Amino acid sequence: MPRERTRTVFLCQTCGHESPKWMGFCPSCGDQSPLVEGPRGSRSTRQGWLATISESPRELSQVFPNEQERTPLAFGELNRVLGGGVVPGSLVLMAGEPGVGKSTLLLQTAGYVASTGSKVLYVSGEESAHQIKLRSDRLGFSGQGIYLLSETDVDEVVQHLEHSRPALAIVDSVQTLYTQDIPSGQGSVAQVRECALRLMRWAKARAVPLFIAGHVTKDGTLAGPRVLEHMVDVVLHLEGETLSAYRILRGDKNRFGSTNEVGIFQMGGKGLEEVLDPSSVLLSQHRNEAIGSANVPILEGSRPLLVEIQALTSPSILAVPRRIANGIDYNRLLMLTAVLSRRVGLNLSNQDIIVNVVGGLRIREPATDVAVALAIASSLRNAPLSPGMVGLGEVGLSGELRTVPQLQRRLNEASRLGFRRCLLPSATGEDAGGVEGIELIFSPTLSDALQQCLPGRKVSQTSDPLDEFVEERV
Ligand code: TYD
Ligand code: MG
């Protein structure tokens, strides 16, 4: 007699790996949490999916894309990240930490589409219709054309979608959905995957764009279901410190456009507003000659943006001094502190160090290394950097400065905002080109950069201006 096949498998809650037997960790991604029992992907699911794409094969040359099909949405910044508007039938995942503004952005998008005379279905498993109404009053639209549904059963949701046929559908959030066909709890990998699949099947079959909100965990990954990122067409990440006003919308995956684009928003009393000239906003309170402050032109996607990095050092009362990184990577700060101690000779071993990016932005680029190091040294020496200057360069472990990409764009932005000097790694050489009105200063090492940029005291030819802070020379 043939053995009956197991109906369940064990799933990793992080990467979705399936195993026929239970294990205490995931052999695929190495996650140390035990696998959770869930149903095997059923055959009917596959047949249902195939039914929606029952076209015969077409030659590529016979396929005529229609750019006009994209629907522009409320904000230019959102359209930019989507690649010029939303494509019919696309499944867009709006990911972000709780409280960052996903529901606000989605409701504003719904409000805009409804104001053009189209019908929007807004499904919320998190908020009641009453709460959404309060929010829409605050955002300042009447709500005509927006149909609300407080429902968490995905099959019911699909039925309502099929029945009402909106021009845009929004589901907030995917973690609150469930289907009775799967025994595991709401928000588990199996549930989230199956619910997203059912929504996707509907969206593709009816060519309706569908936005789903998804929460991310503290470490920035989508809660549980990485599988979701593979499934959807577009993954947008809304980032920013909840307490600060600025939000960055990043395209992490886009089947219909570039992932190099970012949108910049500001959270205010009437929801999110786009920020059209972010550099000047971020630098509006900028004072020349501020101690512990350095400016750097970063690139957010393909967009140059001038940001101010501030550092504060203060004598520590703890045996192990604290390092606090707001907006930059913590490990990067530890690395720069180590380079400043060992290669430059600054005594930071008894100092607490706090680094902050003004405006609450999060920066990932190594091109900001020099600016962070300059800000720390400036605070330690209690002397401002030379006025009107920006610093660019990645710092290596031996204290050398490395070149950064797309210099011309960054220099243009610095020049536009009135900066007159730029510190660059010597290795940049001819590549720097040059921008009118900006004097270029080249440095081979971080140590040399500090000497050039912190001219606070008179320097004799033989003595190092930083000697008094030297702990040990290497
Ligand atoms: P929300 O969209 O609910 O976040 P998410 O869906 O990502 O969890 O937004 C939450 C925050 O936004 C909340 O702390 C209040 C703030 N907010 C404003 O500052 N102004 C506004 O007009 C709105 C609607 C929200
Ligand atoms: Mg929400």
Short mmCIF file of C-alpha atoms and ligand atoms in Angstrom, two decimals:
data_model
loop_
_atom_site.label_atom_id
_atom_site.label_comp_id
_atom_site.label_asym_id
_atom_site.label_seq_id
_atom_site.Cartn_x
_atom_site.Cartn_y
_atom_site.Cartn_z
CA MET A 1 0.00 0.00 0.00
CA PRO A 2 1.52 3.38 -0.93
CA ARG A 3 2.50 5.46 2.07
CA GLU A 4 0.37 8.49 2.60
CA ARG A 5 2.40 11.68 2.01
CA THR A 6 2.82 13.99 4.95
CA ARG A 7 0.36 16.86 4.76
CA THR A 8 2.42 19.23 6.85
CA VAL A 9 5.94 20.58 6.68
CA PHE A 10 8.02 22.58 9.14
CA LEU A 11 8.77 26.16 8.17
CA CYS A 12 11.46 28.62 9.20
CA GLN A 13 9.79 31.84 10.38
CA THR A 14 12.58 33.97 8.95
CA CYS A 15 13.33 32.67 5.45
CA GLY A 16 10.41 30.31 4.83
CA HIS A 17 12.63 27.22 4.36
CA GLU A 18 10.57 24.00 4.39
CA SER A 19 11.73 20.83 6.10
CA PRO A 20 9.88 17.48 6.32
CA LYS A 21 10.86 17.09 9.99
CA TRP A 22 11.03 19.38 12.98
CA MET A 23 14.37 21.02 13.78
CA GLY A 24 15.46 23.41 16.49
CA PHE A 25 17.13 25.79 14.01
CA CYS A 26 16.97 26.61 10.30
CA PRO A 27 19.57 24.71 8.21
CA SER A 28 19.08 27.18 5.34
CA CYS A 29 19.51 30.65 6.88
CA GLY A 30 21.01 29.57 10.21
CA ASP A 31 18.28 31.24 12.28
CA GLN A 32 18.30 29.74 15.77
CA SER A 33 14.52 29.71 16.30
CA PRO A 34 12.75 26.33 16.01
CA LEU A 35 10.81 25.53 12.84
CA VAL A 36 7.02 25.85 13.03
CA GLU A 37 4.55 23.32 11.64
CA GLY A 38 2.50 24.44 8.63
CA PRO A 39 0.66 22.90 5.66
CA ARG A 40 2.45 21.72 2.54
CA GLY A 41 1.82 23.97 -0.50
CA SER A 42 -1.39 22.42 -1.84
CA ARG A 43 -1.94 21.34 -5.38
CA SER A 44 -5.19 23.26 -5.71
CA THR A 45 -3.30 26.47 -5.02
CA ARG A 46 -1.07 25.85 -7.99
CA GLN A 47 -3.94 24.99 -10.29
CA GLY A 48 -5.78 28.13 -9.22
CA TRP A 49 -2.73 30.22 -9.98
CA LEU A 50 -2.27 28.63 -13.39
CA ALA A 51 -5.88 29.33 -14.25
CA THR A 52 -5.30 33.06 -14.02
CA ILE A 53 -2.47 33.05 -16.55
CA SER A 54 -3.97 30.70 -19.07
CA GLU A 55 -2.61 32.66 -22.05
CA SER A 56 -0.71 30.92 -24.80
CA PRO A 57 2.98 31.84 -25.24
CA ARG A 58 3.66 35.06 -27.19
CA GLU A 59 6.81 36.05 -29.04
CA LEU A 60 8.65 38.83 -27.20
CA SER A 61 8.64 41.07 -30.28
CA GLN A 62 4.86 40.85 -30.33
CA VAL A 63 4.52 42.27 -26.82
CA PHE A 64 3.83 46.00 -26.81
CA PRO A 65 4.26 47.63 -23.45
CA ASN A 66 2.01 50.55 -22.85
CA GLU A 67 3.67 53.21 -20.72
CA GLN A 68 0.40 55.13 -20.59
CA GLU A 69 -0.97 52.41 -18.39
CA ARG A 70 0.85 53.69 -15.35
CA THR A 71 -1.37 55.61 -12.99
CA PRO A 72 0.31 58.59 -11.33
CA LEU A 73 -0.34 58.82 -7.59
CA ALA A 74 -0.60 61.61 -5.06
CA PHE A 75 3.02 62.54 -4.60
CA GLY A 76 5.71 63.19 -7.18
CA GLU A 77 8.11 61.60 -4.70
CA LEU A 78 6.05 58.39 -4.58
CA ASN A 79 5.74 58.29 -8.37
CA ARG A 80 9.48 58.77 -8.69
CA VAL A 81 10.16 55.71 -6.49
CA LEU A 82 7.56 53.63 -8.32
CA GLY A 83 9.18 54.55 -11.65
CA GLY A 84 6.57 57.05 -12.86
CA GLY A 85 3.33 55.80 -11.36
CA VAL A 86 1.80 52.48 -10.42
CA VAL A 87 1.43 49.67 -12.97
CA PRO A 88 -1.98 47.91 -13.20
CA GLY A 89 -2.02 44.51 -11.53
CA SER A 90 1.13 45.19 -9.55
CA LEU A 91 1.46 44.17 -5.94
CA VAL A 92 3.32 46.83 -3.97
CA LEU A 93 4.56 46.11 -0.46
CA MET A 94 4.89 49.18 1.75
CA ALA A 95 7.21 48.09 4.52
CA GLY A 96 8.26 50.04 7.59
CA GLU A 97 8.50 50.03 11.35
CA PRO A 98 5.29 50.56 13.30
CA GLY A 99 4.45 54.25 13.59
CA VAL A 100 6.60 55.41 10.70
CA GLY A 101 3.61 56.49 8.60
CA LYS A 102 2.64 53.60 6.31
CA SER A 103 -1.09 53.88 6.97
CA THR A 104 -0.92 57.67 6.59
CA LEU A 105 0.83 57.46 3.21
CA LEU A 106 -1.55 54.76 1.99
CA LEU A 107 -4.62 56.71 3.08
CA GLN A 108 -3.29 59.85 1.38
CA THR A 109 -2.73 57.80 -1.77
CA ALA A 110 -6.30 56.49 -1.49
CA GLY A 111 -7.57 60.06 -1.00
CA TYR A 112 -5.80 61.25 -4.13
CA VAL A 113 -7.02 58.42 -6.35
CA ALA A 114 -10.57 58.89 -5.02
CA SER A 115 -10.36 62.63 -5.77
CA THR A 116 -9.74 61.80 -9.44
CA GLY A 117 -13.13 60.09 -9.51
CA SER A 118 -11.94 56.48 -9.14
CA LYS A 119 -13.06 53.98 -6.57
CA VAL A 120 -10.69 52.81 -3.82
CA LEU A 121 -11.17 49.89 -1.45
CA TYR A 122 -9.24 50.34 1.80
CA VAL A 123 -9.09 47.14 3.87
CA SER A 124 -7.84 47.58 7.39
CA GLY A 125 -7.32 44.82 9.90
CA GLU A 126 -5.74 47.21 12.37
CA GLU A 127 -8.02 50.21 12.62
CA SER A 128 -11.79 50.55 12.73
CA ALA A 129 -13.70 52.60 10.16
CA HIS A 130 -14.21 55.24 12.84
CA GLN A 131 -10.46 55.59 13.46
CA ILE A 132 -9.76 55.82 9.74
CA LYS A 133 -12.41 58.53 9.42
CA LEU A 134 -10.73 60.56 12.18
CA ARG A 135 -7.46 60.26 10.33
CA SER A 136 -8.92 61.24 6.98
CA ASP A 137 -10.54 64.31 8.58
CA ARG A 138 -7.09 65.28 9.81
CA LEU A 139 -5.62 64.75 6.37
CA GLY A 140 -8.34 67.00 4.97
CA PHE A 141 -10.33 64.92 2.51
CA SER A 142 -13.98 64.08 2.50
CA GLY A 143 -13.65 60.36 1.94
CA GLN A 144 -15.91 60.27 -1.10
CA GLY A 145 -14.94 57.33 -3.30
CA ILE A 146 -13.05 55.51 -0.54
CA TYR A 147 -14.75 52.35 0.68
CA LEU A 148 -13.59 51.03 4.04
CA LEU A 149 -13.59 47.40 5.09
CA SER A 150 -12.51 46.14 8.49
CA GLU A 151 -11.84 42.51 7.71
CA THR A 152 -9.02 40.07 8.40
CA ASP A 153 -10.21 36.93 6.58
CA VAL A 154 -8.37 37.08 3.24
CA ASP A 155 -11.04 35.06 1.42
CA GLU A 156 -13.69 37.56 2.50
CA VAL A 157 -11.39 40.37 1.39
CA VAL A 158 -10.96 38.82 -2.06
CA GLN A 159 -14.73 38.39 -2.36
CA HIS A 160 -15.27 42.06 -1.55
CA LEU A 161 -12.57 43.05 -4.02
CA GLU A 162 -14.21 40.94 -6.69
CA HIS A 163 -17.61 42.37 -5.87
CA SER A 164 -16.66 46.06 -5.72
CA ARG A 165 -13.93 46.12 -8.44
CA PRO A 166 -12.03 49.21 -7.26
CA ALA A 167 -9.44 51.08 -9.32
CA LEU A 168 -6.97 50.79 -6.43
CA ALA A 169 -6.96 48.40 -3.47
CA ILE A 170 -5.09 48.86 -0.20
CA VAL A 171 -4.62 46.24 2.51
CA ASP A 172 -3.28 47.36 5.90
CA SER A 173 -1.53 45.22 7.05
CA VAL A 174 -0.66 41.83 5.61
CA GLN A 175 0.28 40.52 9.07
CA THR A 176 -3.31 40.88 10.28
CA LEU A 177 -4.76 38.70 7.48
CA TYR A 178 -5.46 34.99 7.84
CA THR A 179 -7.12 32.16 5.98
CA GLN A 180 -9.01 29.35 7.67
CA ASP A 181 -7.38 26.82 5.32
CA ILE A 182 -4.13 27.07 7.25
CA PRO A 183 -3.95 26.09 10.92
CA SER A 184 -1.02 28.32 11.96
CA GLY A 185 -1.61 31.68 13.64
CA GLN A 186 -1.99 35.17 12.17
CA GLY A 187 1.30 36.70 11.07
CA SER A 188 3.10 33.34 10.67
CA VAL A 189 5.11 32.68 7.52
CA ALA A 190 2.58 30.20 6.15
CA GLN A 191 -0.36 32.57 6.71
CA VAL A 192 1.34 35.67 5.34
CA ARG A 193 2.58 33.83 2.29
CA GLU A 194 -0.77 32.28 1.47
CA CYS A 195 -2.71 35.52 2.06
CA ALA A 196 -0.32 37.53 -0.12
CA LEU A 197 -0.56 34.86 -2.81
CA ARG A 198 -4.35 35.00 -2.84
CA LEU A 199 -4.32 38.80 -3.06
CA MET A 200 -1.71 38.70 -5.81
CA ARG A 201 -3.74 36.22 -7.82
CA TRP A 202 -6.71 38.55 -7.69
CA ALA A 203 -4.70 41.70 -8.51
CA LYS A 204 -3.02 40.10 -11.53
CA ALA A 205 -6.25 38.59 -12.84
CA ARG A 206 -8.15 41.89 -12.60
CA ALA A 207 -5.21 44.21 -13.43
CA VAL A 208 -5.80 46.34 -10.34
CA PRO A 209 -2.85 47.81 -8.45
CA LEU A 210 -2.79 46.58 -4.87
CA PHE A 211 -0.78 48.08 -2.01
CA ILE A 212 -0.13 46.02 1.09
CA ALA A 213 1.43 47.36 4.27
CA GLY A 214 3.92 45.13 6.11
CA HIS A 215 5.62 45.69 9.44
CA VAL A 216 9.35 45.29 9.75
CA THR A 217 11.25 44.24 12.84
CA LYS A 218 13.85 46.36 14.63
CA ASP A 219 16.73 44.95 12.56
CA GLY A 220 15.02 46.13 9.38
CA THR A 221 13.85 42.81 7.95
CA LEU A 222 10.22 42.16 7.17
CA ALA A 223 8.64 40.56 10.22
CA GLY A 224 8.89 36.82 9.59
CA PRO A 225 8.16 36.57 5.92
CA ARG A 226 11.14 37.30 3.74
CA VAL A 227 9.24 35.15 1.29
CA LEU A 228 6.95 38.08 0.71
CA GLU A 229 9.76 40.13 -0.81
CA HIS A 230 10.23 37.51 -3.53
CA MET A 231 6.57 37.39 -4.31
CA VAL A 232 5.57 41.02 -4.73
CA ASP A 233 6.47 43.27 -7.69
CA VAL A 234 7.64 46.29 -5.75
CA VAL A 235 9.04 46.60 -2.22
CA LEU A 236 9.03 50.12 -0.80
CA HIS A 237 10.62 50.83 2.57
CA LEU A 238 9.46 53.87 4.51
CA GLU A 239 12.24 54.79 6.90
CA GLY A 240 12.98 57.45 9.45
CA GLU A 241 13.17 58.03 13.17
CA THR A 242 9.59 58.13 14.47
CA LEU A 243 10.36 61.17 16.58
CA SER A 244 11.86 63.16 13.74
CA ALA A 245 9.83 64.67 10.93
CA TYR A 246 11.69 63.28 7.92
CA ARG A 247 10.84 60.05 6.16
CA ILE A 248 12.66 58.42 3.28
CA LEU A 249 10.81 56.17 0.89
CA ARG A 250 13.24 53.74 -0.68
CA GLY A 251 12.58 51.30 -3.50
CA ASP A 252 14.27 48.04 -2.47
CA LYS A 253 12.86 46.04 -5.36
CA ASN A 254 11.00 47.22 -8.43
CA ARG A 255 10.06 45.05 -11.37
CA PHE A 256 8.92 48.12 -13.31
CA GLY A 257 11.56 50.71 -12.54
CA SER A 258 14.88 51.59 -10.97
CA THR A 259 15.65 50.93 -7.32
CA ASN A 260 17.99 53.91 -7.28
CA GLU A 261 15.26 56.38 -6.52
CA VAL A 262 14.23 57.67 -3.14
CA GLY A 263 11.41 59.96 -2.10
CA ILE A 264 11.74 62.35 0.80
CA PHE A 265 8.77 63.31 2.96
CA GLN A 266 8.06 65.32 6.05
CA MET A 267 5.44 64.27 8.62
CA GLY A 268 3.37 67.22 9.72
CA GLY A 269 0.00 68.02 11.22
CA LYS A 270 -1.73 67.16 7.94
CA GLY A 271 0.05 63.90 7.20
CA LEU A 272 3.02 63.45 4.91
CA GLU A 273 4.21 66.22 2.62
CA GLU A 274 6.89 65.87 0.02
CA VAL A 275 10.15 67.73 0.55
CA LEU A 276 11.21 69.22 -2.75
CA ASP A 277 14.60 70.64 -1.77
CA PRO A 278 15.74 68.41 1.07
CA SER A 279 19.31 69.68 1.32
CA SER A 280 18.32 73.22 2.10
CA VAL A 281 15.78 72.05 4.68
CA LEU A 282 18.30 69.83 6.41
CA LEU A 283 20.85 72.62 6.54
CA SER A 284 18.48 75.44 7.41
CA GLN A 285 19.72 75.68 10.98
CA HIS A 286 23.27 75.17 9.92
CA ARG A 287 25.79 77.51 11.51
CA ASN A 288 29.25 77.91 10.17
CA GLU A 289 31.96 77.20 12.65
CA ALA A 290 29.90 74.87 14.83
CA ILE A 291 32.06 72.68 17.05
CA GLY A 292 31.66 68.96 16.42
CA SER A 293 29.81 69.42 13.17
CA ALA A 294 30.79 68.35 9.64
CA ASN A 295 28.85 68.46 6.39
CA VAL A 296 28.86 65.85 3.69
CA PRO A 297 27.08 65.51 0.33
CA ILE A 298 25.63 61.99 0.34
CA LEU A 299 23.77 60.18 -2.41
CA GLU A 300 20.34 58.80 -1.65
CA GLY A 301 19.77 56.63 -4.66
CA SER A 302 20.67 58.88 -7.56
CA ARG A 303 19.94 62.04 -5.56
CA PRO A 304 22.60 64.18 -3.94
CA LEU A 305 21.69 65.41 -0.48
CA LEU A 306 23.69 67.55 1.92
CA VAL A 307 23.57 66.39 5.50
CA GLU A 308 25.15 67.61 8.68
CA ILE A 309 26.82 65.14 11.01
CA GLN A 310 27.28 66.14 14.63
CA ALA A 311 29.48 64.52 17.24
CA LEU A 312 29.91 65.12 20.92
CA THR A 313 32.68 63.67 23.04
CA SER A 314 32.58 63.97 26.79
CA PRO A 315 34.68 62.38 29.56
CA SER A 316 33.08 59.12 30.58
CA ILE A 317 32.28 58.07 34.11
CA LEU A 318 32.02 54.45 33.03
CA ALA A 319 34.78 51.83 32.82
CA VAL A 320 33.72 51.12 29.24
CA PRO A 321 32.83 54.45 27.60
CA ARG A 322 29.62 54.64 25.63
CA ARG A 323 29.30 54.95 21.86
CA ILE A 324 25.93 56.14 20.57
CA ALA A 325 25.23 56.21 16.83
CA ASN A 326 22.03 57.93 15.65
CA GLY A 327 21.63 57.66 11.90
CA ILE A 328 24.90 55.90 11.13
CA ASP A 329 25.89 52.28 11.56
CA TYR A 330 27.05 51.52 15.11
CA ASN A 331 29.83 49.18 13.96
CA ARG A 332 31.06 51.82 11.54
CA LEU A 333 31.37 54.24 14.46
CA LEU A 334 33.39 51.69 16.44
CA MET A 335 35.66 51.20 13.44
CA LEU A 336 36.21 54.95 12.99
CA THR A 337 36.88 55.39 16.71
CA ALA A 338 39.48 52.63 16.54
CA VAL A 339 41.14 54.22 13.49
CA LEU A 340 41.15 57.65 15.20
CA SER A 341 42.82 56.10 18.26
CA ARG A 342 45.36 53.86 16.59
CA ARG A 343 46.20 55.65 13.32
CA VAL A 344 45.71 59.29 14.25
CA GLY A 345 46.56 59.07 17.93
CA LEU A 346 43.48 60.70 19.46
CA ASN A 347 42.82 59.60 23.01
CA LEU A 348 39.20 58.47 22.87
CA SER A 349 39.49 55.61 25.35
CA ASN A 350 38.02 57.65 28.21
CA GLN A 351 35.44 59.55 26.16
CA ASP A 352 31.76 58.86 25.57
CA ILE A 353 31.03 59.52 21.90
CA ILE A 354 27.64 60.47 20.50
CA VAL A 355 27.16 60.85 16.76
CA ASN A 356 23.96 62.23 15.32
CA VAL A 357 22.75 62.85 11.78
CA VAL A 358 20.70 66.06 11.73
CA GLY A 359 17.08 65.64 10.65
CA GLY A 360 16.88 62.00 11.74
CA LEU A 361 18.11 60.57 8.44
CA ARG A 362 19.80 57.19 8.34
CA ILE A 363 22.94 57.06 6.27
CA ARG A 364 24.43 53.87 4.91
CA GLU A 365 27.20 55.25 2.69
CA PRO A 366 30.85 54.75 3.68
CA ALA A 367 31.53 58.07 1.88
CA THR A 368 30.53 59.78 5.14
CA ASP A 369 33.42 58.22 7.13
CA VAL A 370 35.66 61.29 6.89
CA ALA A 371 32.89 63.64 7.98
CA VAL A 372 32.09 61.47 11.02
CA ALA A 373 35.78 61.31 11.97
CA LEU A 374 36.21 65.07 11.48
CA ALA A 375 33.16 65.80 13.64
CA ILE A 376 34.49 63.60 16.46
CA ALA A 377 37.96 65.19 16.29
CA SER A 378 36.42 68.67 16.18
CA SER A 379 34.43 67.97 19.34
CA LEU A 380 37.42 66.45 21.13
CA ARG A 381 39.60 69.45 20.27
CA ASN A 382 36.77 71.87 20.98
CA ALA A 383 37.54 73.63 17.71
CA PRO A 384 35.31 74.12 14.66
CA LEU A 385 36.22 72.82 11.21
CA SER A 386 37.20 75.41 8.67
CA PRO A 387 34.07 77.28 7.56
CA GLY A 388 32.15 76.49 4.37
CA MET A 389 33.71 73.08 3.93
CA VAL A 390 32.46 69.59 3.21
CA GLY A 391 34.40 66.33 3.59
CA LEU A 392 34.09 63.20 1.49
CA GLY A 393 35.86 59.87 1.67
CA GLU A 394 35.80 56.34 3.00
CA VAL A 395 38.29 55.56 5.77
CA GLY A 396 40.29 52.32 5.60
CA LEU A 397 41.60 50.41 8.61
CA SER A 398 45.13 51.73 8.13
CA GLY A 399 43.82 55.29 8.21
CA GLU A 400 44.00 55.82 4.44
CA LEU A 401 41.27 57.70 2.57
CA ARG A 402 39.50 55.99 -0.30
CA THR A 403 37.63 57.50 -3.20
CA VAL A 404 33.86 57.68 -3.43
CA PRO A 405 31.65 57.33 -6.51
CA GLN A 406 29.76 60.09 -8.38
CA LEU A 407 31.85 63.00 -7.17
CA GLN A 408 30.61 65.51 -9.69
CA ARG A 409 27.01 65.27 -8.52
CA ARG A 410 27.97 65.67 -4.89
CA LEU A 411 30.21 68.65 -5.61
CA ASN A 412 27.48 70.37 -7.63
CA GLU A 413 25.07 70.01 -4.72
CA ALA A 414 27.64 71.37 -2.24
CA SER A 415 28.33 74.31 -4.55
CA ARG A 416 24.62 75.02 -4.98
CA LEU A 417 24.24 75.31 -1.22
CA GLY A 418 27.13 77.70 -0.88
CA PHE A 419 29.98 75.45 0.29
CA ARG A 420 33.38 76.60 -0.93
CA ARG A 421 35.88 73.90 0.03
CA CYS A 422 35.83 70.13 -0.24
CA LEU A 423 38.18 67.62 1.32
CA LEU A 424 38.79 64.64 -0.95
CA PRO A 425 41.00 61.53 -0.82
CA SER A 426 44.30 62.04 -2.72
CA ALA A 427 43.56 58.91 -4.73
CA THR A 428 40.68 60.76 -6.39
CA GLY A 429 43.20 62.71 -8.52
CA GLU A 430 41.90 63.72 -11.92
CA ASP A 431 38.52 62.05 -11.40
CA ALA A 432 37.45 64.95 -9.22
CA GLY A 433 37.09 67.14 -12.30
CA GLY A 434 36.13 70.20 -10.42
CA VAL A 435 33.20 72.47 -9.93
CA GLU A 436 33.42 76.19 -10.22
CA GLY A 437 33.61 77.96 -6.90
CA ILE A 438 34.76 74.94 -4.89
CA GLU A 439 38.36 74.62 -3.81
CA LEU A 440 39.46 70.98 -3.66
CA ILE A 441 41.77 69.87 -0.86
CA PHE A 442 43.39 66.45 -1.16
CA SER A 443 44.48 64.25 1.71
CA PRO A 444 46.05 60.79 1.56
CA THR A 445 45.22 59.85 5.17
CA LEU A 446 42.79 60.69 7.93
CA SER A 447 45.65 62.07 10.01
CA ASP A 448 46.56 64.50 7.23
CA ALA A 449 42.89 65.44 6.74
CA LEU A 450 42.59 66.41 10.41
CA GLN A 451 45.64 68.64 10.17
CA GLN A 452 44.22 70.42 7.14
CA CYS A 453 40.69 70.83 8.43
CA LEU A 454 41.19 71.68 12.08
CA PRO A 455 43.38 74.75 11.86
CA GLY A 456 42.27 75.94 15.29
CA ARG A 457 45.72 76.50 16.74
CA LYS A 458 49.00 77.68 15.38
CA VAL A 459 50.95 74.71 14.08
CA SER A 460 54.71 74.75 14.09
CA GLN A 461 56.46 72.89 11.30
CA THR A 462 57.62 70.12 13.62
CA SER A 463 54.83 69.64 16.08
CA ASP A 464 51.58 67.87 15.34
CA PRO A 465 48.54 69.98 16.30
CA LEU A 466 47.00 66.90 17.83
CA ASP A 467 50.01 66.03 19.99
CA GLU A 468 48.33 66.97 23.21
CA PHE A 469 45.73 64.30 22.62
CA VAL A 470 48.21 61.64 21.67
CA GLU A 471 47.92 58.54 23.75
CA GLU A 472 50.51 56.42 22.00
CA ARG A 473 52.01 56.77 18.59
CA VAL A 474 51.84 53.70 16.45
P1 TYD B 1 0.82 55.62 10.91
O1 TYD B 1 0.52 55.92 9.49
O2 TYD B 1 -0.31 55.13 11.77
O3 TYD B 1 2.02 54.59 11.03
P2 TYD B 1 2.10 53.04 10.62
O4 TYD B 1 0.89 52.71 9.84
O5 TYD B 1 3.36 52.94 9.84
O6 TYD B 1 2.19 52.27 11.88
O7 TYD B 1 1.44 56.98 11.47
C1 TYD B 1 1.75 57.07 12.77
C2 TYD B 1 2.36 58.37 13.19
O8 TYD B 1 2.20 59.48 12.34
C3 TYD B 1 1.69 58.71 14.48
O9 TYD B 1 2.67 58.65 15.48
C4 TYD B 1 1.15 60.07 14.32
C5 TYD B 1 1.82 60.61 13.11
N1 TYD B 1 0.94 61.49 12.33
C6 TYD B 1 1.25 62.83 12.23
O10 TYD B 1 2.22 63.32 12.81
N2 TYD B 1 0.44 63.64 11.48
C7 TYD B 1 -0.66 63.17 10.82
O11 TYD B 1 -1.36 63.94 10.15
C8 TYD B 1 -0.95 61.78 10.95
C9 TYD B 1 -2.15 61.20 10.25
C10 TYD B 1 -0.14 60.97 11.70
MG MG B 2 -0.66 51.43 10.40
#
